[in-house]
């Protein structure tokens, strides 16, 4: 079958600048920003199928906006007039609402409400809400983030991800961390069970019967977990947990330990213990990067499925429940499948930094955006015996 000849798509400098601006401006409609990205990607060359795969779209969508741009240039990317009643709110008033929402605050609040914007703009509350929905604005919401400022961030990401995607032979890779100060809580009144139309309920107050700390090691190949609870989480307890791992892992296997920079992991006691065992290799995750440690996912499952809603009248009951959860997990373990490459992670963080640098020029952004040496496909391993 003959291959359809694609229309030639060549951008002028002004068009490229305008399209790039549309993809970067926060007040650009998401649909328009996507169309601009399609055109910019098409201008780099390649068939519609290749562009669609790169952007996660279907071939017909890419073809539509390629044709529209070739026929009408940038103006063709905007929505065409629709039938029905004429608009009563022009683009200038819509832009004013967006700019006010993004770039200012009311006098007596930290963020805008739809009623406040309606009062200052002369629009109805429902109109403001429709504008916000169209542009994906949710001023009432606040999420958290934390960027690592570790000067060895790139090297550590490559090291840890390299272990996940290409683990060494004749070795076991264990992700280790602790969940400290787990509280044995009992509610002041019995919980009310779930009913049709009503969620389960519990009293807001509780009695605390003590705490325990769980040390856990996840085998990335099998999904099995070695876990043990201790009354405290000092270096002494961590060393005892390492003894548990040492006894559980066959002697002929090397041990690659992925863990964070917590102070109990690098005391003289732990350093001496590791120095006496040459088959042990430590791989530290970057600071503020717990998402890179796979055992965190297991600890989150433990919290969601057991601890958060559990009722415990003693620390012994809490420990027994944790031990039971680990045993049931190990009876039918499922390893987590790591899918993102080191390059993919670093590219995502670079995009985040470039997008947010004008508003929040953090140290991590400076390190990653300025240092382009991470753009390589060469493997990077930096095992450390320490």
Coordinates of C-alpha atoms in Angstrom, one line a residue:
X1 CA 0.0 0.0 0.0
X2 CA 1.4 3.4 -0.9
X3 CA 2.4 5.6 2.0
X4 CA 0.5 8.9 2.2
X5 CA 2.6 11.9 1.4
X6 CA 2.7 14.2 4.5
X7 CA 2.3 17.9 4.0
X8 CA 5.6 19.8 4.5
X9 CA 5.7 21.5 7.9
X10 CA 8.4 24.2 8.2
X11 CA 8.3 26.8 11.0
X12 CA 9.5 30.3 10.9
X13 CA 11.4 31.7 13.8
X14 CA 8.4 33.7 14.9
X15 CA 6.0 30.7 14.7
X16 CA 8.4 28.5 16.7
X17 CA 8.7 31.2 19.4
X18 CA 4.9 31.6 19.5
X19 CA 4.2 27.8 19.7
X20 CA 6.9 27.4 22.4
X21 CA 5.3 30.2 24.4
X22 CA 1.9 28.5 24.1
X23 CA 3.3 25.3 25.6
X24 CA 5.0 27.1 28.5
X25 CA 2.4 29.8 29.6
X26 CA 0.4 28.7 32.6
X27 CA -2.7 30.4 31.4
X28 CA -2.8 28.7 28.0
X29 CA -5.6 26.2 27.7
X30 CA -4.3 22.6 27.9
X31 CA -5.9 21.7 24.6
X32 CA -4.2 24.5 22.8
X33 CA -0.8 23.7 24.5
X34 CA -1.1 20.1 23.4
X35 CA -1.8 21.2 19.8
X36 CA 1.3 23.4 19.9
X37 CA 3.4 20.5 21.1
X38 CA 2.1 18.4 18.3
X39 CA 3.1 20.9 15.7
X40 CA 6.6 21.4 17.3
X41 CA 7.1 17.7 17.4
X42 CA 6.0 17.3 13.7
X43 CA 8.4 20.0 12.7
X44 CA 11.3 17.9 14.1
X45 CA 10.4 15.3 11.4
X46 CA 8.9 11.9 11.3
X47 CA 5.6 10.3 10.4
X48 CA 2.3 10.9 12.2
X49 CA 2.6 7.5 13.8
X50 CA 6.0 8.3 15.3
X51 CA 4.8 11.7 16.6
X52 CA 1.7 10.0 18.1
X53 CA 3.8 7.4 19.9
X54 CA 6.2 10.0 21.2
X55 CA 3.3 12.2 22.7
X56 CA 1.0 9.3 23.7
X57 CA -1.7 10.3 21.2
X58 CA -3.4 8.5 18.3
X59 CA -2.3 9.0 14.7
X60 CA -5.6 10.7 13.6
X61 CA -5.2 13.5 16.2
X62 CA -1.7 14.2 15.1
X63 CA -2.8 14.2 11.4
X64 CA -5.7 16.6 12.1
X65 CA -3.6 19.3 13.8
X66 CA -0.7 18.9 11.3
X67 CA -3.2 19.6 8.4
X68 CA -4.9 22.5 10.3
X69 CA -1.5 24.1 10.9
X70 CA -0.3 23.7 7.3
X71 CA -3.6 25.2 6.0
X72 CA -4.0 28.1 8.5
X73 CA -0.8 28.3 10.5
X74 CA -1.1 29.2 14.2
X75 CA -4.6 30.5 13.9
X76 CA -5.7 27.0 12.8
X77 CA -4.9 25.6 16.3
X78 CA -7.6 27.6 18.0
X79 CA -11.1 26.3 18.3
X80 CA -13.5 27.2 15.5
X81 CA -16.7 29.2 16.4
X82 CA -19.5 26.9 17.5
X83 CA -23.2 27.1 16.8
X84 CA -25.6 28.2 19.4
X85 CA -26.1 31.3 21.4
X86 CA -23.4 34.0 21.1
X87 CA -20.8 34.3 23.8
X88 CA -21.5 36.9 26.4
X89 CA -18.1 36.9 28.0
X90 CA -15.1 37.8 25.8
X91 CA -11.6 36.4 25.9
X92 CA -10.3 39.5 27.8
X93 CA -12.6 38.9 30.8
X94 CA -11.7 35.2 30.8
X95 CA -8.0 36.0 30.8
X96 CA -8.6 38.5 33.6
X97 CA -10.1 35.8 35.8
X98 CA -7.2 33.5 35.0
X99 CA -4.5 36.1 35.7
X100 CA -6.2 37.2 38.9
X101 CA -6.4 33.5 40.1
X102 CA -2.8 32.7 39.2
X103 CA -1.0 36.0 40.0
X104 CA -2.7 37.6 43.0
X105 CA -4.4 36.9 46.3
X106 CA -7.4 38.4 48.0
X107 CA -6.7 40.9 50.8
X108 CA -7.9 38.6 53.6
X109 CA -7.1 35.1 52.4
X110 CA -4.2 33.0 51.0
X111 CA -6.2 31.9 47.9
X112 CA -9.2 32.8 45.8
X113 CA -12.6 31.3 46.2
X114 CA -15.1 31.4 43.3
X115 CA -17.3 33.8 45.3
X116 CA -14.4 36.2 45.8
X117 CA -13.5 36.2 42.2
X118 CA -17.1 36.6 41.1
X119 CA -17.4 39.6 43.4
X120 CA -14.3 41.4 42.1
X121 CA -14.9 40.5 38.4
X122 CA -18.6 41.1 38.1
X123 CA -19.2 37.5 36.9
X124 CA -21.5 34.9 38.4
X125 CA -20.1 32.2 40.7
X126 CA -21.0 29.5 38.2
X127 CA -19.2 31.3 35.4
X128 CA -16.0 31.6 37.4
X129 CA -16.3 27.9 38.3
X130 CA -16.7 27.0 34.6
X131 CA -13.6 29.0 33.7
X132 CA -11.6 27.3 36.4
X133 CA -12.8 23.9 35.2
X134 CA -11.9 24.7 31.6
X135 CA -8.3 25.6 32.6
X136 CA -7.9 23.0 35.3
X137 CA -7.6 25.6 38.1
X138 CA -8.3 24.4 41.7
X139 CA -7.2 27.2 44.1
X140 CA -8.5 25.4 47.1
X141 CA -6.1 22.5 46.7
X142 CA -2.5 22.3 47.9
X143 CA -0.1 19.4 47.3
X144 CA 3.4 18.8 48.6
X145 CA 6.7 18.3 46.9
X146 CA 10.4 18.0 47.8
X147 CA 13.4 18.2 45.5
X148 CA 16.6 16.6 46.5
X149 CA 19.6 18.9 46.9
X150 CA 22.1 16.0 47.0
X151 CA 25.2 17.0 45.0
X152 CA 25.5 13.4 43.9
X153 CA 21.8 13.1 42.9
X154 CA 22.4 12.0 39.3
X155 CA 25.0 9.4 40.2
X156 CA 22.9 7.9 42.9
X157 CA 19.8 7.7 40.7
X158 CA 21.8 5.9 38.1
X159 CA 23.3 3.6 40.6
X160 CA 20.0 2.5 42.3
X161 CA 17.9 2.3 39.1
X162 CA 20.8 0.3 37.5
X163 CA 20.3 -2.3 40.2
X164 CA 16.6 -2.4 39.7
X165 CA 16.6 -2.8 35.9
X166 CA 19.8 -4.9 35.6
X167 CA 20.5 -6.6 38.9
X168 CA 23.9 -8.3 39.3
X169 CA 24.3 -12.0 39.0
X170 CA 25.0 -14.3 42.0
X171 CA 23.6 -11.5 44.3
X172 CA 20.5 -10.4 46.1
X173 CA 19.3 -6.8 46.0
X174 CA 17.5 -5.7 49.2
X175 CA 15.7 -2.4 49.8
X176 CA 15.9 -1.6 53.5
X177 CA 14.2 1.0 55.6
X178 CA 12.4 1.4 58.9
X179 CA 8.9 2.5 59.8
X180 CA 9.6 4.1 63.2
X181 CA 7.2 5.0 66.0
X182 CA 4.2 2.9 64.9
X183 CA 1.6 3.7 67.5
X184 CA -0.6 1.0 69.1
X185 CA -3.9 3.0 69.2
X186 CA -7.3 2.0 70.6
X187 CA -10.3 4.2 70.0
X188 CA -12.2 5.6 72.9
X189 CA -15.5 4.0 71.6
X190 CA -16.3 1.1 69.3
X191 CA -16.0 1.7 65.6
X192 CA -19.3 1.8 63.6
X193 CA -19.2 -0.5 60.5
X194 CA -19.8 0.5 56.9
X195 CA -23.4 0.7 55.8
X196 CA -25.1 1.5 52.5
X197 CA -24.7 5.2 51.9
X198 CA -22.5 5.6 54.9
X199 CA -18.7 5.0 55.4
X200 CA -17.3 3.3 58.5
X201 CA -16.9 5.7 61.4
X202 CA -14.6 5.9 64.4
X203 CA -14.1 8.4 67.3
X204 CA -11.6 11.1 66.8
X205 CA -9.9 10.5 70.2
X206 CA -7.9 7.4 71.2
X207 CA -5.7 5.8 73.8
X208 CA -2.1 5.1 73.0
X209 CA -0.6 1.9 74.4
X210 CA 2.9 2.4 73.2
X211 CA 5.0 2.3 70.0
X212 CA 7.1 -0.1 68.0
X213 CA 9.5 0.3 65.1
X214 CA 9.6 -2.0 62.1
X215 CA 12.8 -2.7 60.1
X216 CA 12.1 -4.2 56.7
X217 CA 14.1 -5.5 53.8
X218 CA 12.4 -6.2 50.4
X219 CA 14.0 -8.6 47.9
X220 CA 13.4 -6.9 44.6
X221 CA 13.6 -10.2 42.6
X222 CA 11.0 -12.2 44.6
X223 CA 9.0 -9.6 46.5
X224 CA 9.7 -11.4 49.8
X225 CA 10.2 -9.3 52.9
X226 CA 12.4 -9.8 55.9
X227 CA 10.9 -7.8 58.8
X228 CA 11.4 -7.4 62.6
X229 CA 10.0 -5.1 65.2
X230 CA 12.1 -3.4 67.8
X231 CA 11.2 -1.2 70.8
X232 CA 13.6 1.5 69.5
X233 CA 15.2 2.4 66.2
X234 CA 18.9 3.2 67.1
X235 CA 22.0 1.9 65.4
X236 CA 22.1 -1.0 67.8
X237 CA 18.7 -2.2 66.6
X238 CA 19.7 -1.7 63.0
X239 CA 22.8 -3.8 63.5
X240 CA 20.6 -6.6 65.0
X241 CA 18.4 -6.4 61.9
X242 CA 21.5 -6.7 59.7
X243 CA 22.4 -9.8 61.6
X244 CA 18.9 -11.2 60.7
X245 CA 19.5 -10.5 57.0
X246 CA 23.0 -12.0 57.2
X247 CA 21.6 -15.2 58.6
X248 CA 18.8 -15.4 56.1
X249 CA 20.8 -14.8 52.9
X250 CA 22.8 -17.8 51.5
X251 CA 26.5 -17.4 52.0
X252 CA 27.3 -17.7 48.2
X253 CA 25.3 -14.6 47.4
X254 CA 26.6 -11.0 47.5
X255 CA 24.2 -8.6 49.2
X256 CA 23.4 -5.2 47.6
X257 CA 21.7 -3.0 50.1
X258 CA 19.6 0.0 49.0
X259 CA 18.9 2.4 51.8
X260 CA 18.7 6.1 52.7
X261 CA 21.0 8.5 54.5
X262 CA 19.3 8.1 58.0
X263 CA 21.8 8.7 60.8
X264 CA 21.5 5.2 62.2
X265 CA 22.6 3.7 58.9
X266 CA 26.1 5.3 58.9
X267 CA 27.3 5.3 62.6
X268 CA 30.7 3.8 63.4
X269 CA 29.0 0.7 64.7
X270 CA 27.3 0.0 61.3
X271 CA 30.4 1.0 59.3
X272 CA 32.5 -1.5 61.3
X273 CA 29.9 -4.2 60.8
X274 CA 29.8 -3.7 57.0
X275 CA 33.6 -3.4 56.7
X276 CA 34.0 -6.9 58.1
X277 CA 31.7 -8.3 55.5
X278 CA 33.1 -7.8 52.0
X279 CA 30.1 -9.5 50.3
X280 CA 27.9 -6.5 51.4
X281 CA 27.6 -3.5 49.1
X282 CA 25.8 -0.3 50.1
X283 CA 23.9 1.9 47.6
X284 CA 22.6 5.1 49.1
X285 CA 19.5 6.8 47.7
X286 CA 19.7 10.6 47.3
X287 CA 18.6 12.8 50.2
X288 CA 14.8 13.5 50.1
X289 CA 14.2 10.7 47.6
X290 CA 12.4 8.0 49.5
X291 CA 10.4 7.3 46.4
X292 CA 13.5 5.6 44.9
X293 CA 13.4 2.9 47.6
X294 CA 11.0 0.1 46.7
X295 CA 10.5 -1.0 50.3
X296 CA 8.6 2.3 50.9
X297 CA 5.8 0.9 48.7
X298 CA 5.6 -2.2 50.9
X299 CA 5.5 0.0 54.0
X300 CA 2.7 2.0 52.4
X301 CA 0.7 -1.2 51.8
X302 CA 1.2 -2.2 55.4
X303 CA -0.1 1.2 56.6
X304 CA -3.1 1.3 54.3
X305 CA -4.2 -2.3 54.8
X306 CA -3.5 -2.8 58.5
X307 CA -2.1 -0.1 60.7
X308 CA -4.3 2.9 59.8
X309 CA -7.6 1.3 60.7
X310 CA -6.3 -1.2 63.2
X311 CA -7.3 -1.3 66.9
X312 CA -4.5 -2.3 69.3
X313 CA -4.8 -2.6 73.0
X314 CA -1.1 -3.4 73.4
X315 CA 2.2 -3.2 71.6
X316 CA 2.3 -7.0 71.5
X317 CA -1.0 -7.0 69.6
X318 CA 0.4 -4.5 67.1
X319 CA 3.6 -6.4 66.6
X320 CA 1.6 -9.7 66.1
X321 CA -0.5 -8.0 63.5
X322 CA 2.5 -6.7 61.6
X323 CA 4.2 -10.1 61.7
X324 CA 1.1 -11.7 60.4
X325 CA 0.9 -9.3 57.5
X326 CA 4.5 -10.0 56.5
X327 CA 3.9 -13.7 56.8
X328 CA 0.8 -13.6 54.6
X329 CA 2.6 -11.4 52.1
X330 CA 5.5 -13.8 51.9
X331 CA 3.2 -16.8 51.4
X332 CA 2.4 -15.3 47.9
X333 CA 4.9 -12.6 47.2
X334 CA 4.7 -10.3 44.2
X335 CA 7.7 -8.2 43.3
X336 CA 7.2 -4.6 42.2
X337 CA 8.1 -4.0 38.6
X338 CA 10.3 -0.9 38.1
X339 CA 9.5 0.6 34.7
X340 CA 11.2 4.0 34.5
X341 CA 14.8 4.3 33.4
X342 CA 17.3 6.7 35.1
X343 CA 17.2 8.9 32.0
X344 CA 13.4 9.0 32.2
X345 CA 13.5 10.0 35.8
X346 CA 16.1 12.7 35.3
X347 CA 14.3 14.1 32.2
X348 CA 11.0 14.3 34.3
X349 CA 12.8 16.2 37.0
X350 CA 14.5 18.5 34.5
X351 CA 11.1 19.3 32.9
X352 CA 9.7 20.0 36.4
X353 CA 12.6 22.3 37.2
X354 CA 12.5 24.2 33.9
X355 CA 8.7 24.7 34.2
X356 CA 9.0 25.9 37.9
X357 CA 12.4 27.6 37.9
X358 CA 11.0 31.1 37.3
X359 CA 8.7 30.7 40.4
X360 CA 11.0 28.5 42.6
X361 CA 14.6 28.4 41.6
X362 CA 15.7 25.7 44.0
X363 CA 19.2 24.3 44.4
X364 CA 18.1 21.0 42.8
X365 CA 16.9 22.9 39.7
X366 CA 20.3 24.6 39.5
X367 CA 22.2 21.3 39.8
X368 CA 20.2 19.3 37.3
X369 CA 19.4 22.0 34.7
X370 CA 22.9 23.3 34.5
X371 CA 24.6 19.9 34.5
X372 CA 23.7 18.2 31.3
X373 CA 26.2 15.4 31.8
X374 CA 23.4 13.0 32.9
X375 CA 22.2 12.7 29.3
X376 CA 23.9 9.4 28.5
X377 CA 22.9 5.9 27.9
X378 CA 26.1 4.5 29.5
X379 CA 25.4 2.4 32.7
X380 CA 26.6 4.0 35.9
X381 CA 27.2 1.9 39.1
X382 CA 28.9 3.3 42.2
X383 CA 28.7 0.6 44.8
X384 CA 30.2 1.6 48.2
X385 CA 31.4 -0.5 51.0
X386 CA 31.0 1.9 53.9

